[in-house]
Coordinates of C-alpha atoms in Angstrom, one line a residue:
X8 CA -44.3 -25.2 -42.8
X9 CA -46.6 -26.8 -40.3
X10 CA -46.3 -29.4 -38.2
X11 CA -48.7 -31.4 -36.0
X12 CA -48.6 -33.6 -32.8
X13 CA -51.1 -35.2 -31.1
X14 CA -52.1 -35.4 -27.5
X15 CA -52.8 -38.5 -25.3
X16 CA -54.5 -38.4 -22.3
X17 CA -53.3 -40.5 -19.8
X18 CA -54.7 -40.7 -16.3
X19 CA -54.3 -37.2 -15.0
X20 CA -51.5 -36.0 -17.6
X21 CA -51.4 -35.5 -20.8
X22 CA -48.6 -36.9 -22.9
X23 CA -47.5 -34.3 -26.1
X24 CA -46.4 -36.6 -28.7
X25 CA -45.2 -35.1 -31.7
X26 CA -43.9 -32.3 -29.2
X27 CA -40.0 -34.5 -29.0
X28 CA -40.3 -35.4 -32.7
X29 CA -40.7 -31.2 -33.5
X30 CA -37.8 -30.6 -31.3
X31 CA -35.7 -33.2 -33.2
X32 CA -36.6 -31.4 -36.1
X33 CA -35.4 -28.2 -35.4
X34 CA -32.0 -29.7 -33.8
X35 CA -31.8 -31.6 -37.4
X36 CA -32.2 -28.2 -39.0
X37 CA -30.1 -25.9 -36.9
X38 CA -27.0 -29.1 -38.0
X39 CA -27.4 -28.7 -41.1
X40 CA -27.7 -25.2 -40.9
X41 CA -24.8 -24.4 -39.2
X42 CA -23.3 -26.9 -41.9
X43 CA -24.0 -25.0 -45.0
X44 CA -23.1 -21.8 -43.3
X45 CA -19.5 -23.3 -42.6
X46 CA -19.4 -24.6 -46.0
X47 CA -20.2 -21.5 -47.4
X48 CA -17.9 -19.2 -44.8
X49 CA -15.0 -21.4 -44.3
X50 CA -14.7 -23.6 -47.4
X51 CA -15.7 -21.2 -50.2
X52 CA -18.6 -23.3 -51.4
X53 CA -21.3 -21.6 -53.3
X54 CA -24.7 -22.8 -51.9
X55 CA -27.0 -19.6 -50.9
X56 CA -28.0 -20.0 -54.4
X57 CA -29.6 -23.5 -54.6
X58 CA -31.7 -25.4 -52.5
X59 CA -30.4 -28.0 -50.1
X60 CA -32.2 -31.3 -49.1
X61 CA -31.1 -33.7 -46.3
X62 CA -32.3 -36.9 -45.4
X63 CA -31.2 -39.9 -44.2
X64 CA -31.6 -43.8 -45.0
X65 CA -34.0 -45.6 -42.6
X66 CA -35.4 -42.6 -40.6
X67 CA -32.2 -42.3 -39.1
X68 CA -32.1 -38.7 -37.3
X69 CA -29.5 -36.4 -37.3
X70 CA -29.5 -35.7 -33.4
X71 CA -25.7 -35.6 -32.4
X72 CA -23.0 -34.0 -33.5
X73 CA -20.6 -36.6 -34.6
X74 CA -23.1 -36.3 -38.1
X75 CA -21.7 -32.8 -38.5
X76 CA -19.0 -34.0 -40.9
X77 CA -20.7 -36.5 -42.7
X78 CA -23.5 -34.1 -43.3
X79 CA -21.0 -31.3 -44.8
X80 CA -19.1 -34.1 -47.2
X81 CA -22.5 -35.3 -48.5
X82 CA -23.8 -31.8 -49.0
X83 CA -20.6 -30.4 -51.0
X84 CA -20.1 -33.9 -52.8
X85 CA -23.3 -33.4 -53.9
X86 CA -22.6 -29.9 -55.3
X87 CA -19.8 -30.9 -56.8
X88 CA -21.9 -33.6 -58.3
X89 CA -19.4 -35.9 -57.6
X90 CA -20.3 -38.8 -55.2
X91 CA -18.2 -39.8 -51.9
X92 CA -16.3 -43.0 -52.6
X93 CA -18.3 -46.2 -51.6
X94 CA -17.5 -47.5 -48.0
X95 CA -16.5 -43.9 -46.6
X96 CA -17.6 -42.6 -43.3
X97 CA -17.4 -39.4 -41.5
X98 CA -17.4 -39.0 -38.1
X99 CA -17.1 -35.1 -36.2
X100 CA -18.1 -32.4 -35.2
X101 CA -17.7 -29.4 -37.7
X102 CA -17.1 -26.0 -35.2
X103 CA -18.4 -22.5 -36.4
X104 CA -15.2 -21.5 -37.0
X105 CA -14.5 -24.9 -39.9
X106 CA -12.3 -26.8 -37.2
X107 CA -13.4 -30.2 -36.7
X108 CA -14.0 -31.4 -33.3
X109 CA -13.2 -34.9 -31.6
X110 CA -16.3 -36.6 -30.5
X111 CA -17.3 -39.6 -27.9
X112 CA -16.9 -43.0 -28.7
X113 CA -14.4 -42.4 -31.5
X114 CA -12.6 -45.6 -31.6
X115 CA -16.3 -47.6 -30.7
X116 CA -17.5 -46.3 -33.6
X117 CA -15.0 -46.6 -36.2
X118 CA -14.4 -50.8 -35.2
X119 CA -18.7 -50.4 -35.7
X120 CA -17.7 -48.7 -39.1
X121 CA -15.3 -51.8 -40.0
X122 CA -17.4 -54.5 -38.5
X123 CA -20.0 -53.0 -41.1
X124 CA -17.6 -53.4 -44.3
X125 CA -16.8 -49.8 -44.4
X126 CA -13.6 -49.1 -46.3
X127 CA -12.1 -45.6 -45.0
X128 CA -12.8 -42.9 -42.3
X129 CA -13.0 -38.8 -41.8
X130 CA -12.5 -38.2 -38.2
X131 CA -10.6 -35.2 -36.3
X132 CA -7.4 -35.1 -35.9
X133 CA -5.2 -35.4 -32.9
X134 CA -5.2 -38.9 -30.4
X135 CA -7.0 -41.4 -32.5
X136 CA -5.5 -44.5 -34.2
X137 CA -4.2 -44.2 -37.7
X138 CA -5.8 -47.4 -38.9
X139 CA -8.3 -49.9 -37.4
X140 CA -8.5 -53.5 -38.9
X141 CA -9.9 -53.3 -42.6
X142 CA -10.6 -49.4 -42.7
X143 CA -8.0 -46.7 -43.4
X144 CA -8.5 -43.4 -41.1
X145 CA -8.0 -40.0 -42.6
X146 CA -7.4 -37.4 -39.8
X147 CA -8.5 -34.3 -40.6
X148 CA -7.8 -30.8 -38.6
X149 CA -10.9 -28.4 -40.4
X150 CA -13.5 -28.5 -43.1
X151 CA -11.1 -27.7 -45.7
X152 CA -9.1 -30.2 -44.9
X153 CA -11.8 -32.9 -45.1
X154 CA -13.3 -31.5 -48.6
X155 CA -10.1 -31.7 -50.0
X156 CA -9.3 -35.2 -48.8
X157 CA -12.5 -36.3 -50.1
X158 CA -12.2 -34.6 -53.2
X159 CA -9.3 -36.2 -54.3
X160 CA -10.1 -39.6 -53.1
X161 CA -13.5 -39.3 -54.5

C-alpha cells in the first residue's frame, strides 16, 4: 500500500499534511482490526478466510472508540448476509477480551440518535437509561451478547 502527503512551506516551518490523515488511517485500521480479531476469538465468527472492507458514509472516520460496536455488528451482519434492522445504532467500545465498554457522552449521544429518527440502540450495559424518547435501548454486557441481540432483531 502506499500513501502520499504533501508538504507546505510556511514561513520557516514546514507543515506535513497528509502526515494526520496517515495516522488516522492506521488508528481506523488497528479498530477494525482489533474488531475482527474479537469477532473471530470471542464470538466464534469465521472471517480469516474472506476479505473485509470498511467504510463509512460521508468520509466519516472511525477515530474513537464508541465505533467499536457499530463496526463489529456491521461486519458480522454482513457475514451473516443478513442486514441490521433500519434505524439501529451502536454505540461502545468492544475490549480485547469481547466485553463491551461504556463510553463518554452516552446519554448525549443516544437523544442525537433519536433527534435523528433512529429507532433502537446497542450500548453497554450498566448505569444508562433503559429508554430515551422514541428509541428503545438494548444494554448489552460483551460481543456475544450484542450479535445475538442483533441477530434476532435483525
Amino acid at each position: 500500500m502506499f500513501l502520499a502527503g504533501s508538504a507546505m512551506t510556511y514561513g520557516a516551518a514546514t507543515l506535513l499534511i497528509g502526515h494526520l490523515n496517515l495516522l488516522s488511517l492506521v488508528f481506523m485500521l488497528v479498530l477494525v482490526g482489533v474488531a475482527l480479531a474479537v469477532l473471530e476469538r470471542r464470538a466464534g465468527a469465521r472471517l480469516s478466510d474472506r476479505d473485509v472492507y470498511v467504510s463509512t458514509v460521508g468520509a466519516v472516520r472511525l477515530n474513537e472508540p464508541a465505533s467499536d460496536l457499530a463496526v463489529a455488528l456491521a461486519v458480522a451482519s454482513a457475514a451473516w448476509q443478513t442486514p441490521l434492522s433500519s434505524g439501529t445504532v451502536a454505540i461502545g467500545e468492544v475490549g480485547l477480551a469481547g466485553e463491551i465498554r461504556n463510553v463518554v457522552g452516552l446519554q448525549r449521544r443516544l437523544t442525537e440518535a433519536a433527534r435523528l429518527g433512529m429507532t433502537r440502540a446497542f450500548v453497554p450495559a450498566g448505569d444508562v437509561p433503559s429508554h430515551v424518547d422514541g428509541l428503545t435501548v438494548l444494554q448489552v454486557r460483551d460481543i456475544r451478547d450484542a450479535l445475538a441481540a442483533a441477530k434476532s432483531s435483525a
